[in-house]
Amino acid sequence: MAGILSGLRIVEGSAFVAAPLGGMTLAQLGADVIRFDPIGGGIDHRRWPVTESGESLYWAGLNKGKRSIAIDLRSPEGRELATALITADGPGSGLFLTNFPGTGWLDYARLKARRADLIMLNVVGAHDGSSAVDYTVNCAVGFPAITGTEGAAKPVNNVMPGWDVAAGLTACVGLLAAERHRQATGQGQLIRLPLFDVGLAVVGALGMIGEAEINGTARRACGNDIYGAFGRDFPTADGRRVMVAAISERQWSALVATTGLAAKFALVEQLYEVDLRKEGDRFLARDGIAAVLGPWIARRTLEEVRQAFTAGDVLWGPYQDIGQLLAEDPRASTDNPLIGIVDQPRIGSYRVPRATLDFAAVERLPALAAPALGQHTDEILAGILRLPDHAIGDLRQRKVVA
Amino acid sequence: MAGILSGLRIVEGSAFVAAPLGGMTLAQLGADVIRFDPIGGGIDHRRWPVTESGESLYWAGLNKGKRSIAIDLRSPEGRELATALITADGPGSGLFLTNFPGTGWLDYARLKARRADLIMLNVVGAHDGSSAVDYTVNCAVGFPAITGTEGAAKPVNNVMPGWDVAAGLTACVGLLAAERHRQATGQGQLIRLPLFDVGLAVVGALGMIGEAEINGTARRACGNDIYGAFGRDFPTADGRRVMVAAISERQWSALVATTGLAAKFALVEQLYEVDLRKEGDRFLARDGIAAVLGPWIARRTLEEVRQAFTAGDVLWGPYQDIGQLLAEDPRASTDNPLIGIVDQPRIGSYRVPRATLDFAAVERLPALAAPALGQHTDEILAGILRLPDHAIGDLRQRKVVA
């Protein structure tokens, strides 16, 4: 099977989440993504979570479907090999994705001298050259201050590395846009993507800059409530929790009809002097709504809530930890075509997501394993750099590659 | 200025975050993105945050740089206009991005009959046709269960709509990949992108499915600590907070050298029987590290910490609410080329992020305002559907468009 990006080759010099996730996204769509690493592994090769024997489940998760070459990147000879790989010829190649500093041997101008139409996407910390990682973007752009209980003593960090994820996907957009431009013009280029800017752009997109600058207000934490509409978590009779939301008027009508609580909600409208058909009014009267809805849910088990809300087309979801997600949720089972079972060498057999995009005209690639470090060193040196066997043997013996 | 995606036209039928963010990302890169809405606005047209006069800062934030046409989408005539727009001819057009149900008049097969090479990307809830929004994906995929204080009584929702953001960016990847494929083959297609799958794919990418399935353990909340390395928040002498991290060995060395606390950290190593040069060991001994580092930070103001940590290349960041971000952080000022000032009609003048991707060979578009609803109705009907003035006037009079 080929994948929709068949014919595209990306060389990746990377670590951690953003750039590897970007490369993996392209690999899962059929691009040939070659990740080079130092011999023994990059800085993220043993990143937690790890198995009992120390294999990184994190690394395996972020490098699915790539080819791996291990090179001594401190030696001039190793750097020359990596440079040759980055700048190798071919119409769908000459794309380089990296979060390494684009300086020294990885300076764009130096690489461009070897391939004039090279596309290089560099994920950096901030625009000014300063460092930033997901955690230090997150604390600075304001989300921890509005996460968790209202009036809490301290901010609450996001655990999902949303800025890394967004940056990795944006990097794919950047590479595809630049390749499209190159097909039309023949021109390659350097593309810079600051992680901090990814965070700031989302803050702007959600209207939060305007809220502060135009309205002069700073949003406060409101627990698990959805800002500006109705949404809250509730405990069920069997000790589980559910999230219930009514953002659209249709969703609100469904909730009212399904619970049969229309008369009580009418009292809430009188009490709060609001019209609960209006989204913002539902936010203003959210405590009143919850006072009516909470007991209804508390008298029912999760399964009873599920049946009623599913039948009534209510917008809701169960809270699940990862174990519950994997054990109970059919959307996380192999009934979902997203999910395949992969036997990952040295780790074992487990559920692995495929590409999230389902292209009707191109078969979705099966779930893919991550490579072992250096698994494709020989085939890459022979196939792309066209080195003969004896030269590869010599490089191995002198520990320039592994 | 043209932008790197100049020549590409996307028609968008959308609401809320994911699809609008996808379209906006493409518009900021120079694509002609036309959002159609019902007359009076779609379901998200008044979404909070809003200004005092009720203008949605959220809508303005998510629709920057698009053209807007308002159509009575309940009438057959209005649907015919939208269909004609979606399927209008031209080499860079015939791309449709939507999170509306792809049924009825928006069924792909029906649209394809009008333009055989149509590309349609449909953001859906879950693969099985059930509904899902960011909030109901989030509760189900496990992050609220591991967010916030260890041992807390209830889960903590993410406030940043990370799944919507990731889905919007993935939609861009899907459209660009499909357009690349169409350029090569002439073939269009339907692409489905389930929001729930976006969440599940990230859970898998971060190794959390493996952690549960292979290790048989479920991760627990660990407050603001970084899982598997050292990272924690600390209060400063002037009542602010900072996030300090040491993920790589270099970052750890920088922290030790900058604080001059090597002797005390050596005692921590003895106490916990760990080697703090190892990432995972720093997580195991994080309380010991914090016991040493906390007092050092607590004796200093934010400004003193900033100076010391910046000079010493320590990985850190200040906690800021949106107000502090905008008032204090130069990265959020117009010194950052990401940021422009836009005078948004009926809202006012405020800071607006441009594209996060900086392409060296193509000038970045200025910060763009969002359209007023229906601002481009006439020019779209005339320019793309080639309707004469009298026909447009007639449509307006009969309230088919506005």
Coordinates of N, CA and C in Angstrom, one line a residue, chain B residues 20 63 79 86 88 104 113 143 171 216 236 271 277 286 288 296-298 302 304 325 339 341 394 400:
Chain B
P20 N -13.4 25.9 11.4 CA -13.0 27.3 11.2 C -11.5 27.6 11.4
N63 N -12.0 33.4 12.3 CA -12.4 33.6 10.9 C -11.6 34.7 10.2
R79 N -29.4 26.5 -1.1 CA -28.6 25.3 -1.1 C -28.0 25.2 -2.5
I86 N -19.4 25.5 -3.9 CA -18.5 24.4 -3.5 C -17.9 23.7 -4.7
A88 N -17.7 25.0 -7.8 CA -17.2 25.9 -8.9 C -15.9 25.4 -9.5
G104 N -27.6 14.5 2.9 CA -28.6 15.4 2.2 C -27.9 16.2 1.1
A113 N -21.2 14.8 -8.3 CA -21.9 14.8 -9.5 C -21.8 16.1 -10.2
F143 N -7.3 12.4 29.9 CA -6.4 13.5 30.4 C -7.0 14.2 31.7
A171 N -7.0 18.8 9.5 CA -7.8 19.1 8.4 C -7.0 19.8 7.3
G216 N 0.5 -2.3 32.1 CA -0.7 -2.6 33.0 C -0.8 -1.6 34.1
T236 N 7.6 32.7 43.8 CA 8.7 33.6 44.0 C 8.5 34.5 45.2
L271 N 20.2 10.5 49.4 CA 18.9 10.3 50.1 C 18.0 9.4 49.3
R277 N 21.6 12.9 37.1 CA 21.9 13.2 35.6 C 20.9 12.4 34.8
R286 N 11.9 13.9 42.6 CA 11.4 15.3 42.3 C 11.1 16.1 43.6
G288 N 12.6 15.8 46.4 CA 13.9 16.2 47.0 C 14.5 17.4 46.3
W296 N 15.4 28.4 47.2 CA 16.3 29.3 46.4 C 15.4 30.3 45.6
I297 N 14.3 29.7 45.0 CA 13.4 30.6 44.2 C 12.6 31.5 45.1
A298 N 12.2 31.0 46.3 CA 11.3 31.7 47.2 C 12.0 33.0 47.7
L302 N 10.4 37.5 40.9 CA 10.3 37.0 39.5 C 11.4 37.6 38.6
E304 N 14.4 38.7 39.5 CA 15.7 38.1 39.9 C 15.8 36.7 39.3
L325 N 0.4 38.3 30.4 CA 1.0 37.9 29.1 C 1.1 39.1 28.2
I339 N 2.8 39.1 15.7 CA 1.7 40.0 16.2 C 1.5 41.2 15.3
I341 N -1.4 44.6 14.7 CA -2.6 45.3 15.2 C -3.7 45.4 14.2
D394 N -31.9 40.6 -7.1 CA -33.1 39.8 -7.0 C -33.0 38.8 -5.8
V400 N -32.7 35.4 -0.2 CA -32.0 34.1 -0.4 C -30.5 34.3 0.0

